[in-house]
Coordinates of C-alpha atoms and ligand atoms in Angstrom, one line a residue:
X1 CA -34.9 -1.8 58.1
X2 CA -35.0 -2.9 54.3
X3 CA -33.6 -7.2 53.9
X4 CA -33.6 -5.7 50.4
X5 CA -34.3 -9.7 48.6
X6 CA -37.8 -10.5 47.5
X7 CA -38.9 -7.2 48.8
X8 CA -40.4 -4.4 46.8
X9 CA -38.4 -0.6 46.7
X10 CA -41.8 1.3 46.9
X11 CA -41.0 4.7 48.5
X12 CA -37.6 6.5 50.3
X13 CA -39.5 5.8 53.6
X14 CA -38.6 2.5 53.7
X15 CA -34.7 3.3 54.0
X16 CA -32.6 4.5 56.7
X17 CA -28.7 5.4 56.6
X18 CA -27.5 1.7 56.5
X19 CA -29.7 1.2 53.6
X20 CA -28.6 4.1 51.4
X21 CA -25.0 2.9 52.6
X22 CA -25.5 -0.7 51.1
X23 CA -26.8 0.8 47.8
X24 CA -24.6 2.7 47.3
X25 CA -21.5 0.4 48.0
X26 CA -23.4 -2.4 46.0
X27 CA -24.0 0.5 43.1
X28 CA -20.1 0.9 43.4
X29 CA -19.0 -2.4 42.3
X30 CA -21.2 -1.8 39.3
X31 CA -18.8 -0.2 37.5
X32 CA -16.6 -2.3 35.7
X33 CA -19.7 -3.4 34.3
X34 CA -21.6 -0.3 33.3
X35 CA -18.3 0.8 31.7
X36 CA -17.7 -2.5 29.7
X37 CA -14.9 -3.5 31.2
X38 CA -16.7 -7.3 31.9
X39 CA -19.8 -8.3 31.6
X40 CA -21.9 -10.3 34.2
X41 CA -24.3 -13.2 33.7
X42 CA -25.4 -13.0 36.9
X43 CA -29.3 -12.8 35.8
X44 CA -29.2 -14.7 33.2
X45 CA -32.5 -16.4 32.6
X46 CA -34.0 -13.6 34.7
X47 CA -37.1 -11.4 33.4
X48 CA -37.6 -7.6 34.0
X49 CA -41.4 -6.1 33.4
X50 CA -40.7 -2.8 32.6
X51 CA -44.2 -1.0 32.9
X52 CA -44.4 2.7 32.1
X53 CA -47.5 3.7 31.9
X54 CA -46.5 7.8 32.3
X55 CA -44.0 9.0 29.7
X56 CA -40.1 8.2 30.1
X57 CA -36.8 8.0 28.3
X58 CA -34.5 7.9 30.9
X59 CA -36.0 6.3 33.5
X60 CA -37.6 3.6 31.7
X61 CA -34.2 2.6 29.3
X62 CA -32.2 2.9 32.3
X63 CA -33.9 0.5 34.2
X64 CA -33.9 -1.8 31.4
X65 CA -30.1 -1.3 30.9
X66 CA -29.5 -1.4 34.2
X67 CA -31.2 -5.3 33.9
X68 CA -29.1 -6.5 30.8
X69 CA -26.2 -5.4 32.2
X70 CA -26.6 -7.8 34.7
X71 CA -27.3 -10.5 32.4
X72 CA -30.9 -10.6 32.7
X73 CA -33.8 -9.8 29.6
X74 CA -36.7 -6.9 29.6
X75 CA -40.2 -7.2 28.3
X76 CA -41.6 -3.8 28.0
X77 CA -44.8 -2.0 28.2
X78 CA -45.2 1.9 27.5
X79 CA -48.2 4.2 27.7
X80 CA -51.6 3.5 28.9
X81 CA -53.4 3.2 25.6
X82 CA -51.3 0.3 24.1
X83 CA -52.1 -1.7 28.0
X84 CA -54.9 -3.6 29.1
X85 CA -55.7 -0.5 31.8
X86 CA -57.1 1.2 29.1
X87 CA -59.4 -1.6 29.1
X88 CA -60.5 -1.7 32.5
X89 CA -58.3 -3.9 33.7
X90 CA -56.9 -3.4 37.6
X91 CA -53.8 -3.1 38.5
X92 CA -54.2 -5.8 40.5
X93 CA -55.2 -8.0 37.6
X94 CA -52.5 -7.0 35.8
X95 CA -50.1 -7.7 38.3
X96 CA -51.1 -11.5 39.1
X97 CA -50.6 -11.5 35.3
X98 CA -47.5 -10.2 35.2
X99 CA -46.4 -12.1 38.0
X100 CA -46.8 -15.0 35.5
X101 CA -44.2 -13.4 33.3
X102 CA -41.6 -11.7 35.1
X103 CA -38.9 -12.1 38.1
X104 CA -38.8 -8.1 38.9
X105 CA -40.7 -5.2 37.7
X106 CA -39.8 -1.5 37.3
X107 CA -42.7 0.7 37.0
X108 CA -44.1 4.5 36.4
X109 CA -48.0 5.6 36.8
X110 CA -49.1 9.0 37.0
X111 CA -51.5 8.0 39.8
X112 CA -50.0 8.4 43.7
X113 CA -50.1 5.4 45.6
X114 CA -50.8 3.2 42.3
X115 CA -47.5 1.4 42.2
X116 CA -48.0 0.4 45.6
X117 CA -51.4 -1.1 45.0
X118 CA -50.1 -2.6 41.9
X119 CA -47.0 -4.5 44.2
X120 CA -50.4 -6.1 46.6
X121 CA -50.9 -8.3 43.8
X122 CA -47.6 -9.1 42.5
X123 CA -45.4 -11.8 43.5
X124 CA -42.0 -10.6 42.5
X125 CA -40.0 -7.7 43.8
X126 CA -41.3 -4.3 42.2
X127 CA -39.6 -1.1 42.0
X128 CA -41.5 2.5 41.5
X129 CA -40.3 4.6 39.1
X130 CA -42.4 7.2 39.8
X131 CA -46.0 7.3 41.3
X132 CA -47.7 11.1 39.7
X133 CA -46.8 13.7 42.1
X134 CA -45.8 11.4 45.0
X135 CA -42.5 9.5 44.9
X136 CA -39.1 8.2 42.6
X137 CA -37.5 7.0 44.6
X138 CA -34.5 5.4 42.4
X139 CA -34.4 9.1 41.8
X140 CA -33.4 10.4 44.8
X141 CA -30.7 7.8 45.7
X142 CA -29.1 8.1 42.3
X143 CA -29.6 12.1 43.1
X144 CA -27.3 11.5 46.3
X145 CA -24.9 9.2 45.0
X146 CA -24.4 12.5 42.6
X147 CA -24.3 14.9 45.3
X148 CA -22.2 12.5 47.5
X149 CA -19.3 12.2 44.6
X150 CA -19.7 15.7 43.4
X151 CA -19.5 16.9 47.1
X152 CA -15.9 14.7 47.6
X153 CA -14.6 16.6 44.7
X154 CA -14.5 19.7 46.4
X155 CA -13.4 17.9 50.3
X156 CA -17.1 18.6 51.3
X157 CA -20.0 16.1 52.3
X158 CA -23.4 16.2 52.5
X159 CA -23.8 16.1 56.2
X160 CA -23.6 20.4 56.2
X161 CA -24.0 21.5 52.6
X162 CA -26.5 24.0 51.2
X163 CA -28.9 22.5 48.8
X164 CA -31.4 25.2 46.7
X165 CA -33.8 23.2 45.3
X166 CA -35.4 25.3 42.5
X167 CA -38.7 25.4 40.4
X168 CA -41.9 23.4 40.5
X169 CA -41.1 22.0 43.9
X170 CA -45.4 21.5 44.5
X171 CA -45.5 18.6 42.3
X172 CA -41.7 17.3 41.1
X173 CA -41.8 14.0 42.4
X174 CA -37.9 13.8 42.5
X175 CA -37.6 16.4 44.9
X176 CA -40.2 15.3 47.0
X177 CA -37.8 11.8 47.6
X178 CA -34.8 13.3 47.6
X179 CA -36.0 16.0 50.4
X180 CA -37.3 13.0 52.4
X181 CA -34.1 11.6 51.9
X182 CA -32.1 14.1 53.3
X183 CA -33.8 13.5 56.2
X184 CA -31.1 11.2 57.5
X185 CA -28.0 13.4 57.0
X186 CA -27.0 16.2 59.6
X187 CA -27.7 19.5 59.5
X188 CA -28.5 20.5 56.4
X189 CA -28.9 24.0 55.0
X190 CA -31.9 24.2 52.7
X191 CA -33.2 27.0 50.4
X192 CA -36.7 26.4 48.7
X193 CA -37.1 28.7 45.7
X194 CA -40.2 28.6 43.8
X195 CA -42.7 30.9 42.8
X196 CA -46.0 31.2 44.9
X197 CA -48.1 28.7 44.3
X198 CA -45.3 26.1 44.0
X199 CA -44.2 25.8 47.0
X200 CA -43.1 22.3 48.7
X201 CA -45.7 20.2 50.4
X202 CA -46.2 21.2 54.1
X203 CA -45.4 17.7 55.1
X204 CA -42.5 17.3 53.6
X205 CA -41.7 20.3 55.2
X206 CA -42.4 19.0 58.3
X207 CA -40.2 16.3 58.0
X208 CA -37.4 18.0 56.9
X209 CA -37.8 20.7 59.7
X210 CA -38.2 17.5 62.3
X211 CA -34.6 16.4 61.4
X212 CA -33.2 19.0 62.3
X213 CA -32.2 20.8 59.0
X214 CA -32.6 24.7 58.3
X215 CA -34.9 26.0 55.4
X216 CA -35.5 29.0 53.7
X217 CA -38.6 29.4 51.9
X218 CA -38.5 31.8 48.9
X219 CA -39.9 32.8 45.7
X220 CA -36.9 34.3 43.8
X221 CA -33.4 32.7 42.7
X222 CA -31.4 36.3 43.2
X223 CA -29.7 36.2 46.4
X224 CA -30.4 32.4 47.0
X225 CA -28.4 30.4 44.4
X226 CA -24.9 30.6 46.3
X227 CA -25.4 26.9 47.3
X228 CA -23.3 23.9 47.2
X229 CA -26.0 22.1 45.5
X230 CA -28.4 23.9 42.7
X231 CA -31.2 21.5 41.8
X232 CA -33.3 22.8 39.0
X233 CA -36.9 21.0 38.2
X234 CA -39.2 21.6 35.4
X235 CA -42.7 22.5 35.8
X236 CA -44.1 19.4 35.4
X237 CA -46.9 20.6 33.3
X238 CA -48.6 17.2 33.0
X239 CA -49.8 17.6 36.9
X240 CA -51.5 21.0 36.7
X241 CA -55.4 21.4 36.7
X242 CA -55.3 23.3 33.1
X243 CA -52.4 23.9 30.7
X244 CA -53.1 28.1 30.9
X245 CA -52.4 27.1 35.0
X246 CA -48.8 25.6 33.9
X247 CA -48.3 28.3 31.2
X248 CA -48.1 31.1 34.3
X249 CA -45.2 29.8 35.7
X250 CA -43.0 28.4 32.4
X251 CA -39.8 29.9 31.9
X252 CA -40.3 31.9 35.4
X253 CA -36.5 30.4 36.5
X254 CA -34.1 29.9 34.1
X255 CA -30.3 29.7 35.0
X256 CA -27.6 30.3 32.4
X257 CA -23.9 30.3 32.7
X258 CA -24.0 34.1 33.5
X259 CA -26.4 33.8 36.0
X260 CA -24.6 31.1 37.5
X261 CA -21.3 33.5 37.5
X262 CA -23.3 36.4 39.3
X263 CA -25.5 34.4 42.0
X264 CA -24.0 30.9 42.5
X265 CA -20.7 30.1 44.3
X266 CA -17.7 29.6 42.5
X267 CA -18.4 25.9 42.5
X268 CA -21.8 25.1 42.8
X269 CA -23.0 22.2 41.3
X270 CA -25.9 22.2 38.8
X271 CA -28.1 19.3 38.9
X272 CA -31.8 18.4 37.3
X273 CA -33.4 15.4 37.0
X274 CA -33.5 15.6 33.5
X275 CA -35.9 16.1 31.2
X276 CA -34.7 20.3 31.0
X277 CA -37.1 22.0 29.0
X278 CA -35.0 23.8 26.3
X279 CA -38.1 25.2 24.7
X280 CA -36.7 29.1 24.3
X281 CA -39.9 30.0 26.1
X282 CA -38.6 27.6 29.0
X283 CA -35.3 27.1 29.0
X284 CA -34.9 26.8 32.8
X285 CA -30.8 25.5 32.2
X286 CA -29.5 27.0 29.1
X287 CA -27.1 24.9 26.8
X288 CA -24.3 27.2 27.2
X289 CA -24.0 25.4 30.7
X290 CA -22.9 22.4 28.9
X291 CA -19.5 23.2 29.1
X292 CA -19.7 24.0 32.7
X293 CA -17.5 21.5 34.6
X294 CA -20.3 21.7 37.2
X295 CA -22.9 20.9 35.4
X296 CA -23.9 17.3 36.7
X297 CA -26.6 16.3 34.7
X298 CA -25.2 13.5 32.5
X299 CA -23.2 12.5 35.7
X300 CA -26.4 12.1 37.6
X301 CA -27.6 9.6 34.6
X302 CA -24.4 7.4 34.8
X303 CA -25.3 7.0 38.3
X304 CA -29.0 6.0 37.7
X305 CA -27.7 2.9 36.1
X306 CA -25.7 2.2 39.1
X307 CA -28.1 2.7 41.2
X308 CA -30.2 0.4 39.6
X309 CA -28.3 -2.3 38.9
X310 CA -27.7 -2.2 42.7
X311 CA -31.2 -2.7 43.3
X312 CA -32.0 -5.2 40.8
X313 CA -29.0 -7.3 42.8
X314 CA -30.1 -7.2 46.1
X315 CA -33.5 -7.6 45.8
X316 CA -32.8 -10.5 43.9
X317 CA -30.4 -11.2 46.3
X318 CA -27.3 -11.7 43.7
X319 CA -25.1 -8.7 44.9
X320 CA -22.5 -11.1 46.3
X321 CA -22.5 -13.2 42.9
X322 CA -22.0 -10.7 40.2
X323 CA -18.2 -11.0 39.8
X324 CA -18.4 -15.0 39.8
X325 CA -20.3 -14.7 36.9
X326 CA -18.4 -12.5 34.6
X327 CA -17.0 -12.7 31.3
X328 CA -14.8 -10.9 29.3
X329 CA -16.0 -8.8 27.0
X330 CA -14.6 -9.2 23.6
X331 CA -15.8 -6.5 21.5
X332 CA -15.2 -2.6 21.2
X333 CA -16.4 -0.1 24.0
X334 CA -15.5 3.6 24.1
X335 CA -16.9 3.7 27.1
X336 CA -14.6 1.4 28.6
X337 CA -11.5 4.0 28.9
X338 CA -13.7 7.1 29.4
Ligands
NCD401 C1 -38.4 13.3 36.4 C2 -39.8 12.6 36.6 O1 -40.2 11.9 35.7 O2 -40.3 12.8 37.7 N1 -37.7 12.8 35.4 C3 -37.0 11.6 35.6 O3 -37.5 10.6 36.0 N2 -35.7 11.7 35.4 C4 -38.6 14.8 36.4 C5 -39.4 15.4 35.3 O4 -40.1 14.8 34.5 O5 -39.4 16.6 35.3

């Protein structure tokens, strides 16, 4: 489906089973290096634009990470005021421009279809990191890779598991991907709980319901948290018509650790995409799930770095040359025995 070199990672459409296989073996040699036990110089000389014109701390630095740690440099741009857009400028403009600059480019817009029309009229491989309400797709693999290794734990997989995905499921881009991702597993037990009005997209819906899986559409957690999988979003605020619009549904799902003892299963994972809003009028996963063994969330940023380093290899076609251009790495690391 996907050669993966010179080509640009746009949407989860463009992969099939094989594909997510590939990343995610590629994102498993990664690491010895994203845990400093060598470092690679495989993209040395090699130039990240790292666009983000939406606002981002994980995304954005783990990208950039995700590119030194493969030996390459990042040039970075963030919001759209302190950008030549806010000048009038076209995203095609910008990209020939770019294009000038950089080998690979990682970028977020809160427009739909924008980093696609941005990749028209660029010549180097680009990656979305998230398109408004539409699609992230690096996302949604690092998302599986989580639910894949958290599933294994246990002796389960995904083909079969329950996933509730929870909270502003109308606009959350990341559930949108990983939902359409899904799509190639086997029979797959979803529940959809959010409140009315926020309610997945009828076409992604669609899709799911086309391969083959099972949903449940509902607008309350009681009763439908004992999954293997509990994804909490956040209402993404930004994407609603008025702010008084967004404030109706704030703080409508929250899950704490006793709420997890009385509706989840025993061993239910909790994930989120991250940001969780801990405002006390949100607070949709409470801090005293941070000693939770299940709580993923921290796991599932680890594997965003994998997941992109993966990316940044094969499409610049390096994946096979990463180890024959390590180094040791001489200085102190916690991270290398955690
Ligand atoms: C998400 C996003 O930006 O879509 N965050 C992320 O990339 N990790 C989810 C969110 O902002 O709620």
């Amino acid at each position: 489906m996907l050669s993966f070199q010179g080509e640009n990672i746009l949407s989860v459409n463009q992969l099939d089973r094989d594909c997510i296989e590939r990343i995610f073996t590629v994102a498993k040699n990664m690491e010895p290096y994203a845990k400093k036990q060598k470092c690679t110089k495989v993209l040395d000389g090699a130039i990240l634009a790292n666009l983000f014109f939406e606002p981002s701390t994980r995304t954005r630095v783990s990208f950039g990470t995700a590119f030194n740690l493969l030996g390459g440099g990042v040039r970075e741009t963030t919001g759209m005021q302190s950008s030549a857009l806010a000048k009038g400028e076209s995203l095609y403009d910008t990209a020939r421009v770019i294009s000038a600059y950089a080998d690979a480019v990682a970028m977020r817009h809160p427009d739909a279809g924008s980093v696609a029309e941005f990749s028209s009229g660029c010549d180097v491989p680009v990656i979305n990191g998230g398109d408004g309400a539409n699609e992230h797709p690096t996302q949604a693999l690092l998302d599986l890779l989580t639910i894949e290794r958290e599933l294994t734990r246990f002796g389960g997989n995904i083909d079969g598991m329950h996933i509730a995905l929870v909270g502003d499921l109308r606009y959350g881009r990341t559930v949108h991907s990983l939902s359409k991702l899904l799509c190639h597993y086997k029979n797959v037990k979803f529940s959809m709980v959010a409140p009315d009005g926020l309610q997945m997209p009828d076409s992604i819906l669609s899709a799911v319901e086309d391969a083959g899986h099972q949903i449940k559409l509902v607008n309350q957690m009681q009763g439908n948290l004992a999954a293997d999988i509990v994804y909490q979003t956040r209402i993404q605020e930004e994407r609603f018509p008025s702010q008084e619009e967004a404030n109706k549904y704030r703080g409508g799902f929250r899950i704490s650790q006793s709420i997890y003892n009385t509706h989840c299963k025993p061993n239910s994972v909790l994930m989120h995409p991250l940001p969780r809003d801990s405002r006390i009028e949100a607070n949709e996963l409470d801090n005293d799930l941070n000693a939770n063994d299940n709580l993923a969330i921290f796991r599932q940023v680890q594997n965003g770095v994998l997941i992109r380093m993966a990316l940044f290899a094969l499409t610049l076609g390096v994946e096979n040359k990463v180890q024959q251009y390590e180094v040791d790495v001489p200085w102190f690391s916690r991270k290398r025995d955690s």
